[in-house]
Coordinates of C-alpha atoms and ligand atoms in Angstrom, one line a residue:
X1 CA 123.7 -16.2 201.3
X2 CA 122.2 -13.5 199.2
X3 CA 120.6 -10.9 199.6
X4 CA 116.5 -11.2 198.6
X5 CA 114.5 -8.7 198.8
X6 CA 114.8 -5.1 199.9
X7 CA 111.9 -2.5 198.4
X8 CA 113.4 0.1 200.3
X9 CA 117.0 -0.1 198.4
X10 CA 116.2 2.3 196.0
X11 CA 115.4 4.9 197.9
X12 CA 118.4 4.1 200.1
X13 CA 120.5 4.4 196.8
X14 CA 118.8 7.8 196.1
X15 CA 120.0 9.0 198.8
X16 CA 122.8 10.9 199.2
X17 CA 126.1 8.8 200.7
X18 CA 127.0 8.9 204.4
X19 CA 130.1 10.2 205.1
X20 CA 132.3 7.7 207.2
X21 CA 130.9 4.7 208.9
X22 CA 128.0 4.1 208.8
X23 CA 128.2 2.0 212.2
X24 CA 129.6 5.1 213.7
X25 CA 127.0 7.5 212.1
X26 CA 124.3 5.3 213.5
X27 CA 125.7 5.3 217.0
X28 CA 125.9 9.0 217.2
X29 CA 122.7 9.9 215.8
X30 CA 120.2 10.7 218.1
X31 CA 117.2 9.2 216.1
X32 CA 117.4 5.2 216.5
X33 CA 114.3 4.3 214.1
X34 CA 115.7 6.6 212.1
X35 CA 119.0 4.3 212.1
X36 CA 117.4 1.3 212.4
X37 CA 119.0 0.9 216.1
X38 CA 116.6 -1.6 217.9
X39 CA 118.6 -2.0 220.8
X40 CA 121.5 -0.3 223.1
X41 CA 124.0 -2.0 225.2
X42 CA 126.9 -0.9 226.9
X43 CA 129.4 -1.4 225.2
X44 CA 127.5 -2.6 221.7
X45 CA 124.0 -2.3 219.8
X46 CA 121.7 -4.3 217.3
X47 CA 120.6 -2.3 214.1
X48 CA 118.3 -4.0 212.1
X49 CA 120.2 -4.9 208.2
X50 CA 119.4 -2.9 205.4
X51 CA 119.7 -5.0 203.5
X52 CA 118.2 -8.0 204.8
X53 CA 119.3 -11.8 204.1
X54 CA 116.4 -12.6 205.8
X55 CA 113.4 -10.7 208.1
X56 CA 114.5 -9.8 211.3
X57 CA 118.3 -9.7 209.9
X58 CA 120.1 -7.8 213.1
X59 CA 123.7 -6.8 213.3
X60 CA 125.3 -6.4 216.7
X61 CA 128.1 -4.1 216.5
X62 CA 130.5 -2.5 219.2
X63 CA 130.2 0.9 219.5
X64 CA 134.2 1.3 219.3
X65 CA 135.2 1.4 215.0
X66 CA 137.6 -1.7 215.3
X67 CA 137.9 -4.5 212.3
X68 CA 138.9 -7.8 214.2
X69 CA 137.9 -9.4 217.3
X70 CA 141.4 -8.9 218.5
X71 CA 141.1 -5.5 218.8
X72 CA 138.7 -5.3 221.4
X73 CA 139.3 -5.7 225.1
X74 CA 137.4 -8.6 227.3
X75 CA 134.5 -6.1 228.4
X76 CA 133.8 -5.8 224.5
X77 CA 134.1 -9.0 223.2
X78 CA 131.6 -10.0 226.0
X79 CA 129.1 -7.6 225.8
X80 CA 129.3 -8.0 222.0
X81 CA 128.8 -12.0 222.7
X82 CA 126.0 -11.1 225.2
X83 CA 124.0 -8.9 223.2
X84 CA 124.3 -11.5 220.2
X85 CA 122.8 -13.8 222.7
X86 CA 119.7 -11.1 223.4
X87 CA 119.7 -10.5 219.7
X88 CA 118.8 -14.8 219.1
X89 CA 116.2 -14.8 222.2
X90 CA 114.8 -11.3 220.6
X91 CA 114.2 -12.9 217.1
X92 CA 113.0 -15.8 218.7
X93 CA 110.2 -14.1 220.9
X94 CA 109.2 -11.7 217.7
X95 CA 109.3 -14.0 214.7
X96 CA 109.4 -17.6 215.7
X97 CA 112.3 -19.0 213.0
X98 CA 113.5 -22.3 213.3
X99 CA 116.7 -21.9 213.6
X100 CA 119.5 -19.1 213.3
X101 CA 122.9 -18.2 211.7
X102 CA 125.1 -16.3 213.7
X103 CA 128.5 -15.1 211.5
X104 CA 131.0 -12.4 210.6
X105 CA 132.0 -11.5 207.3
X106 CA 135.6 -10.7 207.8
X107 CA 137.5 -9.0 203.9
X108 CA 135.8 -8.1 201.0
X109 CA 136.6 -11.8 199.7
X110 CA 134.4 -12.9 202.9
X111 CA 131.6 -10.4 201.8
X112 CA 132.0 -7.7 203.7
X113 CA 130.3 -4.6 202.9
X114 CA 132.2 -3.4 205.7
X115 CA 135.5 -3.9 206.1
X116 CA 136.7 -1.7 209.0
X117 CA 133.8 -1.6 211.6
X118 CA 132.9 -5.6 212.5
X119 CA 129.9 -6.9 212.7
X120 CA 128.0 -9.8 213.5
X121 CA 125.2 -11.4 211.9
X122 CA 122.4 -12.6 213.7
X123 CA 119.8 -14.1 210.7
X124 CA 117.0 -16.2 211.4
X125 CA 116.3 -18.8 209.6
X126 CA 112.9 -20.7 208.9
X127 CA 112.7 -24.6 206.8
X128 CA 112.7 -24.3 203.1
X129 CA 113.6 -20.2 203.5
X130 CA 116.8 -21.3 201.3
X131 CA 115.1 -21.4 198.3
X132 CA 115.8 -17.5 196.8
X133 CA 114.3 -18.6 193.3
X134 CA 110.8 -17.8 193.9
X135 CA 112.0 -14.7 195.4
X136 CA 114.0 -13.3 192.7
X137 CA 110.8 -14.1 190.4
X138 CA 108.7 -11.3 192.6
X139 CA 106.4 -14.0 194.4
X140 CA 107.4 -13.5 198.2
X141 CA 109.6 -12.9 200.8
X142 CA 109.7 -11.2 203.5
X143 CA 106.3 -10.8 204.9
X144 CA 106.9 -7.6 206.6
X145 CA 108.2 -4.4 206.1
X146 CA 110.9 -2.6 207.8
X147 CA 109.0 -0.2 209.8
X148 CA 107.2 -3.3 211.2
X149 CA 109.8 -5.9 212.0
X150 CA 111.8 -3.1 213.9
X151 CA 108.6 -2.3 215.7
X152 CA 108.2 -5.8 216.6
X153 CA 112.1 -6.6 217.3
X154 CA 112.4 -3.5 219.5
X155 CA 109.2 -4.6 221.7
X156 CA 111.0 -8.1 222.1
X157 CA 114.4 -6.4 223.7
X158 CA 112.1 -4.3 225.9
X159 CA 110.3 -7.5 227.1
X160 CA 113.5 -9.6 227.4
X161 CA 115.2 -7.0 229.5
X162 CA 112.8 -6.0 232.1
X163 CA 111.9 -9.8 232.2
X164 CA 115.6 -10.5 232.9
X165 CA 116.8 -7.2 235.1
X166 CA 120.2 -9.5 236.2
X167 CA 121.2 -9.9 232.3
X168 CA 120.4 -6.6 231.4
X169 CA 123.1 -4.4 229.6
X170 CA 122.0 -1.1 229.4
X171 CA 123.9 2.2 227.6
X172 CA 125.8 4.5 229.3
X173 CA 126.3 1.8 232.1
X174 CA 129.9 0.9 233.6
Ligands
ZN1 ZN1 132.7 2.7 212.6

């Protein structure tokens, strides 16, 4: 997939570089629109992409800086698996796609912009949204700013998790 379209990039590259992770510097900040955090769990979050494949493009990352699956224990890997879960039914109750890719990027040769802090994808996807042509000519793509689909996505976790107190993971639980 490529990347399409992404008007606040520049700006981004204006600014000056994080130092570290930027996984880790999102976590620890203490602004989450700021960071584009839409959700908290306990043991990982969803930030909305950057630079989105597609609107409503979350990544659901563990809070602990690990680079493979294998380096998390069993409550990680499921909370991580949960909260990808929340991230699908989130999407779904914001932006009604038809259908969604779920994957990791694992080595530079994979297309990781990140190498060292994993991350899963959670992209939704809508019919005939594979055509990136018509996109790279200026007409459209995504419909909505950032400001607004994080809005929008961060309502849907609120609704999903008081709607479903049993599946809730909340931060700074056990
Ligand atoms: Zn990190």
């Amino acid at each position: 997939m490529k990347q399409i379209w992404a008007p606040w990039r520049l700006q981004y590259v204006a600014a000056p570089k994080a130092e570290g992770c930027i996984f880790c510097a999102a976590a620890a900040g203490g602004d989450d629109r700021a960071s584009l955090i839409v959700y908290r769990g306990t043991l990982a979050f969803a930030i909305l992409n950057l630079f989105p494949y597609n609107s409503g493009h979350l990544m659901v990352v563990p809070y602990q800086h690990r680079a493979r699956l294998s380096e998390l224990n069993d409550a990680e890997a499921l909370d991580l698996v949960r909260l990808v879960d929340l991230s699908i039914r989130a999407q779904e109750m914001a932006f009604h796609p038809e259908g969604t890719n779920v994957g990791m990027n694992l080595g530079r040769a994979a297309g990781a912009g990140i190498e060292d802090h994993l991350h899963v994808h959670v992209v939704p996807r809508w019919v005939g949204d594979t055509n990136f042509m018509p996109v790279l000519t200026d007409t459209k793509v995504i419909p909505e700013h950032l400001e607004a689909t994080y809005q929008r996505l961060r309502d849907a976790f609120a609704a999903l998790t008081q709607a479903e107190p049993a599946r809730r993971t909340k931060h700074g639980g056990a």
